[in-house]
Coordinates of C-alpha atoms in Angstrom, one line a residue:
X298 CA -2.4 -17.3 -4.9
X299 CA -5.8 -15.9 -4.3
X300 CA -5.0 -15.5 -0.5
X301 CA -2.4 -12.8 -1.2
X302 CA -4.3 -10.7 -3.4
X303 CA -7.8 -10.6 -1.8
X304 CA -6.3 -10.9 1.6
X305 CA -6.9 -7.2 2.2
X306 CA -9.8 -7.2 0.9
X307 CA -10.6 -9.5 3.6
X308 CA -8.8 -7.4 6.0
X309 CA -11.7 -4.7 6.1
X310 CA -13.9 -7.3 7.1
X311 CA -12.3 -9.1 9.9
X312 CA -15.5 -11.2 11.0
X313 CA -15.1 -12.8 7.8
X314 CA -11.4 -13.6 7.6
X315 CA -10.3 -16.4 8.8
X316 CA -13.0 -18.4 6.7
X317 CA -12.8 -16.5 3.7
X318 CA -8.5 -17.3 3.7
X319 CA -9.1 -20.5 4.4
X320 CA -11.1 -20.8 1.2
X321 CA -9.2 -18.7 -1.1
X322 CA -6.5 -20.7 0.2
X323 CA -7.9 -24.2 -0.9
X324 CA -7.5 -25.3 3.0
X325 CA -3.5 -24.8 3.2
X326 CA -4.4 -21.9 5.5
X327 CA -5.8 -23.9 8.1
X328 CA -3.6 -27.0 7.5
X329 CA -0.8 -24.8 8.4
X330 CA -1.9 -23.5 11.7
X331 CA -2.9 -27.6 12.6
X332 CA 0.7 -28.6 11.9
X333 CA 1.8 -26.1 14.5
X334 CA -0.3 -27.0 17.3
X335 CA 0.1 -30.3 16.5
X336 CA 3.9 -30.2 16.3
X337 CA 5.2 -27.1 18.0
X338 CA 2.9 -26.3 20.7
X339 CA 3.3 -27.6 23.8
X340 CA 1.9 -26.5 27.5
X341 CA 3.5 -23.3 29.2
X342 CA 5.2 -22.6 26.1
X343 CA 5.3 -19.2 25.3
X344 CA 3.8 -18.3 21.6
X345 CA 4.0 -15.2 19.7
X346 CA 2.2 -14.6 16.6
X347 CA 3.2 -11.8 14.3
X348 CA 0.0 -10.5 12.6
X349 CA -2.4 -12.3 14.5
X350 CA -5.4 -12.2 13.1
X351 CA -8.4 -12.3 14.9
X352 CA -6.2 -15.0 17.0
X353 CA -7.8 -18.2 15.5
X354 CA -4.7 -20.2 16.0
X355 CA -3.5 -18.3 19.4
X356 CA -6.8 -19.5 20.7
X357 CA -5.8 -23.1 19.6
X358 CA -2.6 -22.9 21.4
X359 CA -4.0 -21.4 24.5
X360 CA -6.4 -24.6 24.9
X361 CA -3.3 -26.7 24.9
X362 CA -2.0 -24.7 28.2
X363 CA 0.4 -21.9 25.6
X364 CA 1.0 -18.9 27.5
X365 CA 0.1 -16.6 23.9
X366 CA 1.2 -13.0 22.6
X367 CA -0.9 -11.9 19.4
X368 CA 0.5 -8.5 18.0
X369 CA -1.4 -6.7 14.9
X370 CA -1.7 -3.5 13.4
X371 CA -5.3 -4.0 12.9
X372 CA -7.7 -2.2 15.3
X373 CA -10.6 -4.0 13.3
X374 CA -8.9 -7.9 14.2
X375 CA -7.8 -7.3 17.2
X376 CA -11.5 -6.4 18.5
X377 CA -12.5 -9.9 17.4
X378 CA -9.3 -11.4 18.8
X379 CA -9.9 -10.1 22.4
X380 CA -13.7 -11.1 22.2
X381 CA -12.2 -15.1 21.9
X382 CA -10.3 -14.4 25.1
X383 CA -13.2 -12.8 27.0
X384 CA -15.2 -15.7 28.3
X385 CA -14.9 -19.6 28.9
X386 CA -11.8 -21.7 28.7
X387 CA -9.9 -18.8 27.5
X388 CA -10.8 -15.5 29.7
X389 CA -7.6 -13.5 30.2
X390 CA -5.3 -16.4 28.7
X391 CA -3.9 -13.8 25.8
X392 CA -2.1 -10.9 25.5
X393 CA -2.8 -8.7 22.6
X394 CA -0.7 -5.6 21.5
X395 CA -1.6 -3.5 18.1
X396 CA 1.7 -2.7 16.6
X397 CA 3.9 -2.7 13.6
X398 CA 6.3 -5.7 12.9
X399 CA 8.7 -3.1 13.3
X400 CA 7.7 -2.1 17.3
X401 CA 8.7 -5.4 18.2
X402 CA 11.7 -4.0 20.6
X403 CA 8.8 -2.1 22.1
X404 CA 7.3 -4.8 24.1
X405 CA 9.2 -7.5 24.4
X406 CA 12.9 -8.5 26.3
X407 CA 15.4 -11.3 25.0
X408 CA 14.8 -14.5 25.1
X409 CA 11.0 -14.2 25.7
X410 CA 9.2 -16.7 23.5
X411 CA 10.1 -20.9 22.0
X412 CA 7.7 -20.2 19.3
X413 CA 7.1 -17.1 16.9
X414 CA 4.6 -17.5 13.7
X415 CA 4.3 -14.9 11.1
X416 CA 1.6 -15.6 8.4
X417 CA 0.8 -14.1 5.2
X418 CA 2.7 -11.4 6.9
X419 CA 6.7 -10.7 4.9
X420 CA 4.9 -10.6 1.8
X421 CA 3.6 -7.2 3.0
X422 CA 7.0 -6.0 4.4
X423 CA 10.2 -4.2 2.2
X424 CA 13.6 -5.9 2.3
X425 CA 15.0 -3.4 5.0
X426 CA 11.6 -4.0 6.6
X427 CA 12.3 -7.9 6.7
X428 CA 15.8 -7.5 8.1
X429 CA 15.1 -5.7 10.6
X430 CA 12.1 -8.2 11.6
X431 CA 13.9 -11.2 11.2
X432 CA 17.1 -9.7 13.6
X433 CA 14.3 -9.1 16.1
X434 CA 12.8 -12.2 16.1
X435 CA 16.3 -13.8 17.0
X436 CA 16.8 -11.5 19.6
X437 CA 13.6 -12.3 21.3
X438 CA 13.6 -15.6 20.4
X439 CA 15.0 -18.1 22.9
X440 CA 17.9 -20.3 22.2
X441 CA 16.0 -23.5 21.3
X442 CA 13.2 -21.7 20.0
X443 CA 11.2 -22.1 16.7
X444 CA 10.1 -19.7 14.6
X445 CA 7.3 -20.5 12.0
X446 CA 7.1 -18.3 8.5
X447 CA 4.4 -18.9 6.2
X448 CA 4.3 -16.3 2.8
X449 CA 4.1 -16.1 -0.6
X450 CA 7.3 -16.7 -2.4
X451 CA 8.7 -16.6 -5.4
X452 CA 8.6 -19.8 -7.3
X453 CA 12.2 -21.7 -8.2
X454 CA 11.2 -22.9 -11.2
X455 CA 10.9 -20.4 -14.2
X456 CA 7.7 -22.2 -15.8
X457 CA 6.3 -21.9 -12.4
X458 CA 7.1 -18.3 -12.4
X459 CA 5.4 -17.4 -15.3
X460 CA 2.5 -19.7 -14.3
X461 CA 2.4 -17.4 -11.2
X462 CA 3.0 -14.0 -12.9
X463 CA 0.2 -14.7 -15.0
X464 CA -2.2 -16.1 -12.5
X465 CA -1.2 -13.2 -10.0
X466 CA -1.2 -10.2 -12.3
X467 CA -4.7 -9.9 -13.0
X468 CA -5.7 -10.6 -9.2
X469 CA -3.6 -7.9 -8.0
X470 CA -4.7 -5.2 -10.5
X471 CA -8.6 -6.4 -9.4
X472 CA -7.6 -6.1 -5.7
X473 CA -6.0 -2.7 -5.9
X474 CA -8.5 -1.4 -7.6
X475 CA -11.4 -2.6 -4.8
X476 CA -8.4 -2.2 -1.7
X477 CA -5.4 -0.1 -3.0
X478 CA -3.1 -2.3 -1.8
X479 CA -0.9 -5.1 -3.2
X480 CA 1.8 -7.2 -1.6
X481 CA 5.4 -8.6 -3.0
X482 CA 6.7 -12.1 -3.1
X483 CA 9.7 -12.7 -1.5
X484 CA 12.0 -13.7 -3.4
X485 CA 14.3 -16.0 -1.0
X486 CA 13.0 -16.6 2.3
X487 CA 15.4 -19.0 3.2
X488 CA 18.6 -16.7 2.4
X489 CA 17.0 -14.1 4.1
X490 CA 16.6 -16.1 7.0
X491 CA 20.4 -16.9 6.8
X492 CA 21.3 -13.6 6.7
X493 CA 19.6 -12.7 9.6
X494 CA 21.0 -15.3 11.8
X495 CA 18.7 -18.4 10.9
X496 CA 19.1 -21.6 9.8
X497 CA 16.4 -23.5 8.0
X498 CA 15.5 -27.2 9.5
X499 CA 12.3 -27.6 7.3
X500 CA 10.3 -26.3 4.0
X501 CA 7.2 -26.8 2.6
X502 CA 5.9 -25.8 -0.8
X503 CA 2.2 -25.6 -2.4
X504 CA 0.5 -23.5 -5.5
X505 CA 2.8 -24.1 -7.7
X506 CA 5.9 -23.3 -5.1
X507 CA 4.5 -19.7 -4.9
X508 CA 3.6 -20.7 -1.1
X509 CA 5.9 -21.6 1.5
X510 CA 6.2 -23.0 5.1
X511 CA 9.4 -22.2 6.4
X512 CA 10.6 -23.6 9.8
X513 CA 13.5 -22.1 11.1
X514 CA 15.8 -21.9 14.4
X515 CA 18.5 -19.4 15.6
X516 CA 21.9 -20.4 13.9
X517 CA 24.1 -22.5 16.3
X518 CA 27.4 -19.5 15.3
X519 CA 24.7 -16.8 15.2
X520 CA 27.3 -14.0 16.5
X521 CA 29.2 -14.9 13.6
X522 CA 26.7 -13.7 11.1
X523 CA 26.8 -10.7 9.5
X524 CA 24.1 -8.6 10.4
X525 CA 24.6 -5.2 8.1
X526 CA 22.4 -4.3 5.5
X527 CA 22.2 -0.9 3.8
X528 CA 20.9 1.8 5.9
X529 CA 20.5 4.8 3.6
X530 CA 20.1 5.4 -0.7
X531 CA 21.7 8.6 -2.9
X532 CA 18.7 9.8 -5.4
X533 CA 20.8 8.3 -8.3
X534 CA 20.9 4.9 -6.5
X535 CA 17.0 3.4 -7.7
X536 CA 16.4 5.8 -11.0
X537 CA 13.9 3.6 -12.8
X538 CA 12.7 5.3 -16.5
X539 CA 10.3 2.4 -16.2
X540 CA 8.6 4.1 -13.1
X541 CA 9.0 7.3 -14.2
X542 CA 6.6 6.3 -17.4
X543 CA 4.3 4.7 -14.7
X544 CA 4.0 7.7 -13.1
X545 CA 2.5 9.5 -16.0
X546 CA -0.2 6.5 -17.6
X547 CA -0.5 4.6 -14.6
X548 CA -1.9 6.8 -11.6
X549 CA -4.3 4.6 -10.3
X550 CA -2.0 2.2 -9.3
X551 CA 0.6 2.0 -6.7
X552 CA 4.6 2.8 -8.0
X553 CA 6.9 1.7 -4.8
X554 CA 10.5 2.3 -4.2
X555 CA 12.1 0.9 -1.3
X556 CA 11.5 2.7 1.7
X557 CA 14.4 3.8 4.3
X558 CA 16.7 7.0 4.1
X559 CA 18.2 9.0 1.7
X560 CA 21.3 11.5 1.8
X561 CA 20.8 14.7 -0.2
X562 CA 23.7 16.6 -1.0
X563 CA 26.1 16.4 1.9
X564 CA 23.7 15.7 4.8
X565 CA 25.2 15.2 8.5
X566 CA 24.2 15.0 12.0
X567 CA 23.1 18.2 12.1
X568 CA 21.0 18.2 8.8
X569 CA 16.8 18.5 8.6
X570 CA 14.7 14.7 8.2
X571 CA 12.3 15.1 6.0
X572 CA 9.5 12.4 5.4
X573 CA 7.7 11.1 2.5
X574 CA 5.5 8.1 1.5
X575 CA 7.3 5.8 -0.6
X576 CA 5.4 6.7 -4.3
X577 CA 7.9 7.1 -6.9
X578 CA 6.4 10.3 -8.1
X579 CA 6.9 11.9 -4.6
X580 CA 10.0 10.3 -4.1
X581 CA 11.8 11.9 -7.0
X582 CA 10.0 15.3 -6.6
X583 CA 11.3 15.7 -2.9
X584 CA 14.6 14.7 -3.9
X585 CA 14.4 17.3 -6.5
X586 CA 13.1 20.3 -4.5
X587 CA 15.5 19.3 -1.6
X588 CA 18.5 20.1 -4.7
X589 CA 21.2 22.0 -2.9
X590 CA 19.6 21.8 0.8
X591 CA 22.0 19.3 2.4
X592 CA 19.2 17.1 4.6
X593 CA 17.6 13.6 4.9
X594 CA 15.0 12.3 3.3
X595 CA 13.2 9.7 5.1
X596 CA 10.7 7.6 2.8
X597 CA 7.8 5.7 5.1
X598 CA 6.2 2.9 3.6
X599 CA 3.0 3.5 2.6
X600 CA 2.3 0.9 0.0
X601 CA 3.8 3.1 -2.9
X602 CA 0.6 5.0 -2.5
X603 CA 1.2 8.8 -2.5
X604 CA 0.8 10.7 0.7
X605 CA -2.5 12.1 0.9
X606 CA -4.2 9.3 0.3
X607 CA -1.9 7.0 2.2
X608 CA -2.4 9.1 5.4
X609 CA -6.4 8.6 4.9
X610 CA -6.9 5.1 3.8
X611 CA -4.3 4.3 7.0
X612 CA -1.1 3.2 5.8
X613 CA 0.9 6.7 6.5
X614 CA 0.6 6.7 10.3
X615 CA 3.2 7.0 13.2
X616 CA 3.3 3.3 13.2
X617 CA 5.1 3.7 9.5
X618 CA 6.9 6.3 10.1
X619 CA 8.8 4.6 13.0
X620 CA 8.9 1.5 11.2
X621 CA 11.2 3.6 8.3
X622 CA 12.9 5.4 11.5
X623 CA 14.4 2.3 13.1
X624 CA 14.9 0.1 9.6
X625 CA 17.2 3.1 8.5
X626 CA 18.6 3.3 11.7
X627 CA 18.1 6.9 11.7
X628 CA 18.9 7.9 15.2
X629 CA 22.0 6.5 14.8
X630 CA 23.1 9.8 12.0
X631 CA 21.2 12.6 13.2
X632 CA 22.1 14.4 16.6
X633 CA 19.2 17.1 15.7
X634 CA 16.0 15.2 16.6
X635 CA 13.0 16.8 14.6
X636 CA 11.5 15.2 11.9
X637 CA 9.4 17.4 9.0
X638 CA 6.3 15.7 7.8
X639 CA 4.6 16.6 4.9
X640 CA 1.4 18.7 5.4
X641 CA -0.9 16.4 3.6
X642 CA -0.1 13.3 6.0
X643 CA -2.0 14.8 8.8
X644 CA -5.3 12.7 8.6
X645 CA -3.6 9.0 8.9
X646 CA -0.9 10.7 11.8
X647 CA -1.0 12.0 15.6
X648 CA 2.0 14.6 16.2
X649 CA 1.6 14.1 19.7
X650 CA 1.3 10.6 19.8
X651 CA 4.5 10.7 17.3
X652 CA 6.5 13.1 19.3
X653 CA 5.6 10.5 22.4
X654 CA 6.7 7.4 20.9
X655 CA 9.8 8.2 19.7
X656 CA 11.0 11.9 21.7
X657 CA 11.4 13.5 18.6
X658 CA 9.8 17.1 17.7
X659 CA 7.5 17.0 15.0
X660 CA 6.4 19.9 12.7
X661 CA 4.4 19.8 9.7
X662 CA 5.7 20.8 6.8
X663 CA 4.2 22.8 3.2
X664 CA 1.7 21.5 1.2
X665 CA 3.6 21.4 -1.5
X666 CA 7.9 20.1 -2.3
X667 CA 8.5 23.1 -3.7
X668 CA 8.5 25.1 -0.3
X669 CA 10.7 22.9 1.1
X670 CA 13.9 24.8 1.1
X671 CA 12.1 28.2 1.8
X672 CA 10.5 26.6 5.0
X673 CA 13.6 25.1 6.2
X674 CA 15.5 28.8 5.8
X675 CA 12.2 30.8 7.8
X676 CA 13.2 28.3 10.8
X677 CA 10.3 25.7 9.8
X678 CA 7.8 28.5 9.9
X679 CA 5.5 28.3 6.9
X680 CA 3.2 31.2 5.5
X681 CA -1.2 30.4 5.6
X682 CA -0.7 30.2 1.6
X683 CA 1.9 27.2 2.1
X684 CA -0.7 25.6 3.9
X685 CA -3.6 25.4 1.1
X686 CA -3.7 22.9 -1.8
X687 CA -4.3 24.3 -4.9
X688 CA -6.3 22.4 -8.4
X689 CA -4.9 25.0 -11.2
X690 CA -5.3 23.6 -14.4
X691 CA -2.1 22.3 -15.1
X692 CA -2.8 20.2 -12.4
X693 CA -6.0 19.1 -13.7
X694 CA -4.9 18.7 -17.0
X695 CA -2.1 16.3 -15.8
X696 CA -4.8 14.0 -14.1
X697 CA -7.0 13.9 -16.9
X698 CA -4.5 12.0 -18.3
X699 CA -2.5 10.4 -15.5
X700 CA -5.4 8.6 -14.3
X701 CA -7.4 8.2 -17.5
X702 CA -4.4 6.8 -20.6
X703 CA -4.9 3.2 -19.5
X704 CA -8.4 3.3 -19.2
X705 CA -8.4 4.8 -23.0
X706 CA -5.5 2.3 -23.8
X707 CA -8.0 -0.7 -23.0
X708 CA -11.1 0.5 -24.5
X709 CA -9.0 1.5 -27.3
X710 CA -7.8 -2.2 -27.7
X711 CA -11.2 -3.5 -27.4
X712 CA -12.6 -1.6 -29.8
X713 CA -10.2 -2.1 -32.5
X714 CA -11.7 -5.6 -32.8
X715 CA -14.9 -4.2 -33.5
X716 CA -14.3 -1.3 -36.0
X717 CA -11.8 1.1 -36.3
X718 CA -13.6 3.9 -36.8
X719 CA -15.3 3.3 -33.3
X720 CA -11.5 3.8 -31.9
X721 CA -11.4 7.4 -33.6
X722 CA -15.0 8.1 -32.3
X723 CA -14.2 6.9 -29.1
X724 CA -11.0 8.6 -28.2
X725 CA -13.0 11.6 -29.3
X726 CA -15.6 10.9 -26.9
X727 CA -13.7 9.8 -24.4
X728 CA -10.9 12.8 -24.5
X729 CA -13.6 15.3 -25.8
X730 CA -16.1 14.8 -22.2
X731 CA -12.8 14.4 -20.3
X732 CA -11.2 18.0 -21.3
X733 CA -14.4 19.6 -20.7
X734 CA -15.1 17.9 -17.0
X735 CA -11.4 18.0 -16.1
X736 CA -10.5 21.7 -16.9
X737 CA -13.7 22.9 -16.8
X738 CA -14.6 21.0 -13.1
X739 CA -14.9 24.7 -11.5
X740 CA -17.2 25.9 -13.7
X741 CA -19.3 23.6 -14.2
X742 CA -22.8 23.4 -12.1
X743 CA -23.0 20.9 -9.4
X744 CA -20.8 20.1 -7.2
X745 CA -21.0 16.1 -7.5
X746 CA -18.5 14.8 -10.4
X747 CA -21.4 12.7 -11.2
X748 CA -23.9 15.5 -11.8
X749 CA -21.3 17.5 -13.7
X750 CA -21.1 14.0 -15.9
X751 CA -24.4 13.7 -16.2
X752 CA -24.9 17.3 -17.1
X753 CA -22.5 17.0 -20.0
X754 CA -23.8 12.9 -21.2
X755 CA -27.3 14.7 -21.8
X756 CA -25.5 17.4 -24.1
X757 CA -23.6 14.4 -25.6
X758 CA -27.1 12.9 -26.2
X759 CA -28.3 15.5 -27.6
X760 CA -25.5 16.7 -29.7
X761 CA -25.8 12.9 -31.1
X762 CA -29.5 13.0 -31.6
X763 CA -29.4 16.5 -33.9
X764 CA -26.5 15.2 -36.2
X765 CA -27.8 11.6 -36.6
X766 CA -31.8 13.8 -37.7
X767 CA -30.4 16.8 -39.2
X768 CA -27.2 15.8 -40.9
X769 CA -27.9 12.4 -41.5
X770 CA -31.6 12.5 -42.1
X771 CA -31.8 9.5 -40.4
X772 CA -34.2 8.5 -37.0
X773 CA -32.4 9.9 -33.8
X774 CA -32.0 6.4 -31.9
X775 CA -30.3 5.2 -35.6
X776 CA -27.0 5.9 -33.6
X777 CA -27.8 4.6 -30.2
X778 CA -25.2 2.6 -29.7
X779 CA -23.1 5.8 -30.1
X780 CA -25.4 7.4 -27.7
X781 CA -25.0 4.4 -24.8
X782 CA -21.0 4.7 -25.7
X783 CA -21.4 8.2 -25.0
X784 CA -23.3 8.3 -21.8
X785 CA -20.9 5.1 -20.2
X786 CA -17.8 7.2 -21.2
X787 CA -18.8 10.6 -19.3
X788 CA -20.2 8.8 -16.4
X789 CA -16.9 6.6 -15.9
X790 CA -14.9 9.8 -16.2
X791 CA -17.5 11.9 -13.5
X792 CA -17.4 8.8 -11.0
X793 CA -14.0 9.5 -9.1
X794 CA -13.5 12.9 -10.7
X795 CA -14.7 15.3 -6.9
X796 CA -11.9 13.4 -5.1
X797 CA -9.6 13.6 -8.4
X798 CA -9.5 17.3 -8.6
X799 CA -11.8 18.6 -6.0
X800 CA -10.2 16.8 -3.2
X801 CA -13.6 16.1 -1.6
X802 CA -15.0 12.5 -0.9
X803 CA -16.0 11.3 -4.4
X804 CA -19.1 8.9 -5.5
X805 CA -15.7 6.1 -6.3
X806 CA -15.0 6.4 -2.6
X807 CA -18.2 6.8 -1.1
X808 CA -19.1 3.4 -2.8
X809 CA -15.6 1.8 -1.9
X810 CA -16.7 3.2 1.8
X811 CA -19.8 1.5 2.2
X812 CA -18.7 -1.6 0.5
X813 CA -16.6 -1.7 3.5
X814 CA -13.1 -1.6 1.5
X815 CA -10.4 1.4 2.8
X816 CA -9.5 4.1 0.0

């Protein structure tokens, strides 16, 4: 289980992958790329491998006379994977493409490959995602072909569920937190595979069934199979109250909903696209300032990470935005070809580069939802003050506690063991020092969070200090635990507060940066 959740951790170091999966993975890692070579591969076979890597097995395959393909969307693994086939036995004996799953139809004809591997790759992918993958690899797959899945599933067994739920949870809240990003199990590979025109010959199952080997070929009747899945949602169709809470006490964290498209109002082939990251909260604000203009809404997936910070850690880029494009299958409702991207993606994508790969015109849109409507009707012309993001301080306000109520929540707990008076102190503290460096972040001297924190932990100190001598005639340091509580609390709440509500690179990030982890 530990591969899936520290797997992109791993990712942002790519010299150190493939050993570092192959131990969280207690060897199954490497055991499953030995039964392919040893069992699949055979010379002048041609080999794809769907998120390659840094093309450990590729390489393997190549020594036994494979002709190999390696596609990934990492820039940072496919360096390494080109350095294997630079020199000796392998020079120029791979062919390595950075891509989406979803750009398969890109690059490659039917019938081009008798073996196609995919590992640790679905688990990252949406349902529509999947599909779409899955009808690609039996296009491109030849008619006695093989194709090789290896993910994290969901466990058959409901023990072994929980067992996994509980073992997982905590690993993924530790990996977002260090990566901001989380995958999904799947929760029927071979049913999926079915669906798509599959049929499974073999399965494997380790870590308490939450790992799987699937071995699959192309379905003897496959023109028989019914190959529809839903291309678009209504806003009513995924309503989640449960989401909608998360939104509001659980920021930090991602809050998916399924990428693809979405009809507002009575949207035809004539109607705007808009895009979108696939973060609840954005989701259902779109959807409401798009109330009454009759368009499409066209939700990217970006990890259920909200735009801004999806476009700069890199998973808002052209790449995901045509991924959501051809799942939906999007050219197939709109005759008018220009997509409207929000504003804030523009770090993480290349209009030009966009506009290239798939012939559509791109504009950027507002900053903010709210302008939607009036930047459609002004003929997607928007004013210089549409273009500037704003921190007023109902914004701020509603971070304070967005990103800080579980944080409170959990030092709240803890301290209820101890004394319940150190609950009421804290939450004092702790709410106190946040209202002052939230609503007061413009004011304040400095322009670090951290100095602004630090600024207001030596008032705290001090403020401590004079009541514990003058009120309760006691030393100053009587209280020093109060003191220490006091100066941890501010601090915490200073470290990520610049990039909070100053939009600027904070000391959180710049740490996260140099730790070598995307943010």
């Amino acid at each position: 289980m530990l591969s899936y959740v520290f797997m992109k951790i791993l990712e942002s170091r790519p010299a150190r992958y493939d050993r570092g999966i192959n131990i969280l993975t207690g060897g199954h890692a490497n055991k499953v790329k030995n039964e392919i070579i040893a069992t699949l591969v055979k010379p002048d076979i041609r080999v794809l491998d769907v998120g390659c890597g840094t093309g450990q097995l590729l390489a393997q395959a190549a020594r036994l006379g494979a002709k190999v393909t390696g596609i990934d969307i990492s820039e940072g693994m496919l360096t390494i994977a080109r350095k294997r086939f630079e020199s000796g036995d392998l020079k120029r004996k791979g062919t390595f493409y950075q891509a989406g799953v979803t750009e398969l139809d890109t690059f490659f004809a039917d019938d081009s490959f008798d073996l196609i591997t995919a590992t640790l790759v679905f688990s990252e992918l949406h349902r529509v995602q999947r599909h779409w993958a899955l009808r690609e690899f039996t296009r491109i797959l030849k008619p006695s072909g093989v194709l090789v899945l290896a993910d994290e599933v969901r466990p058959r067994k409901r023990l072994k569920r929980i067992i996994h739920f509980l073992v997982r949870f905590p690993l993924a809240v530790i990996t977002y937190l260090l990566s901001q990003i989380t995958t999904n199990a799947i929760p029927d590979m071979a049913k999926e595979l079915l669906g798509a025109g599959f049929e499974v010959f073999h399965e494997k199952r380790s870590l308490l069934g939450s790992f799987a080997v699937v071995f699959a070929r192309k379905h003897a009747r496959l023109d028989s199979i019914n190959a529809s899945v839903d291309t678009f949602l209504l806003p009513e169709d995924d309503i989640s109250a449960l989401k909608t809470i998360w939104d509001f006490i659980g920021r930090w964290f991602p809050n998916p909903v399924e990428p693809g498209l979405r009809k507002i109002g009575n949207a035809g082939t004539h109607s705007p696209v808009f895009i979108t990251g696939n973060f609840h909260l954005t989701v259902r604000r779109v959807e409401k300032a798009l109330f009454g203009t009759d368009s499409w809404l066209l939700v990217a997936p970006t990890q259920g990470i909200n735009v801004w910070c999806a476009s700069s850690g890199g998973e808002m880029t052209e790449h995901s935005i045509i991924s959501a494009m051809k799942t939906s299958s999007l050219e197939d409702r709109v005759v008018y070809r220009n997509l409207i991207l929000p504003q804030l993606c523009a770090p993480g994508v290349n209009r030009k580069v966009l506009e290239d790969l798939t012939g559509w015109k791109v504009d950027f849109g507002p900053v903010y939802a709210r302008d939607l409507s009036n930047f459609v009707q002004h003929n997607n012309e928007k004013s210089s003050e549409q273009c500037i993001v704003h921190y007023p301080l109902s914004f701020r306000l509603e971070m304070l506690f967005c990103m800080n109520a579980l944080v409170w929540l959990t030092i709240a707990i803890i301290a209820s063991f101890v004394n319940m008076w150190w609950v009421a102190l804290g939450t004092v503290l702790f709410w106190g020092a946040g209202l002052i460096l939230y609503a007061g972040f413009p004011y304040l001297p400095g322009s670090s969070g951290w100095w602004k924190a630090a600024l207001l932990s030596i008032f705290a100190v001090f403020g401590i200090t004079l009541f514990t001598a003058y009120v309760h005639n006691l030393p100053w340091w009587t209280h020093w635990e109060w003191i220490f509580v006091a100066v941890v609390l501010t601090l915490w709440l200073g470290f990520d507060l610049k990039g909070i509500v100053g939009g600027n690179l904070s000391e959180a990030e710049s740490l996260m940066h140099k730790l070598g982890v995307k943010s």
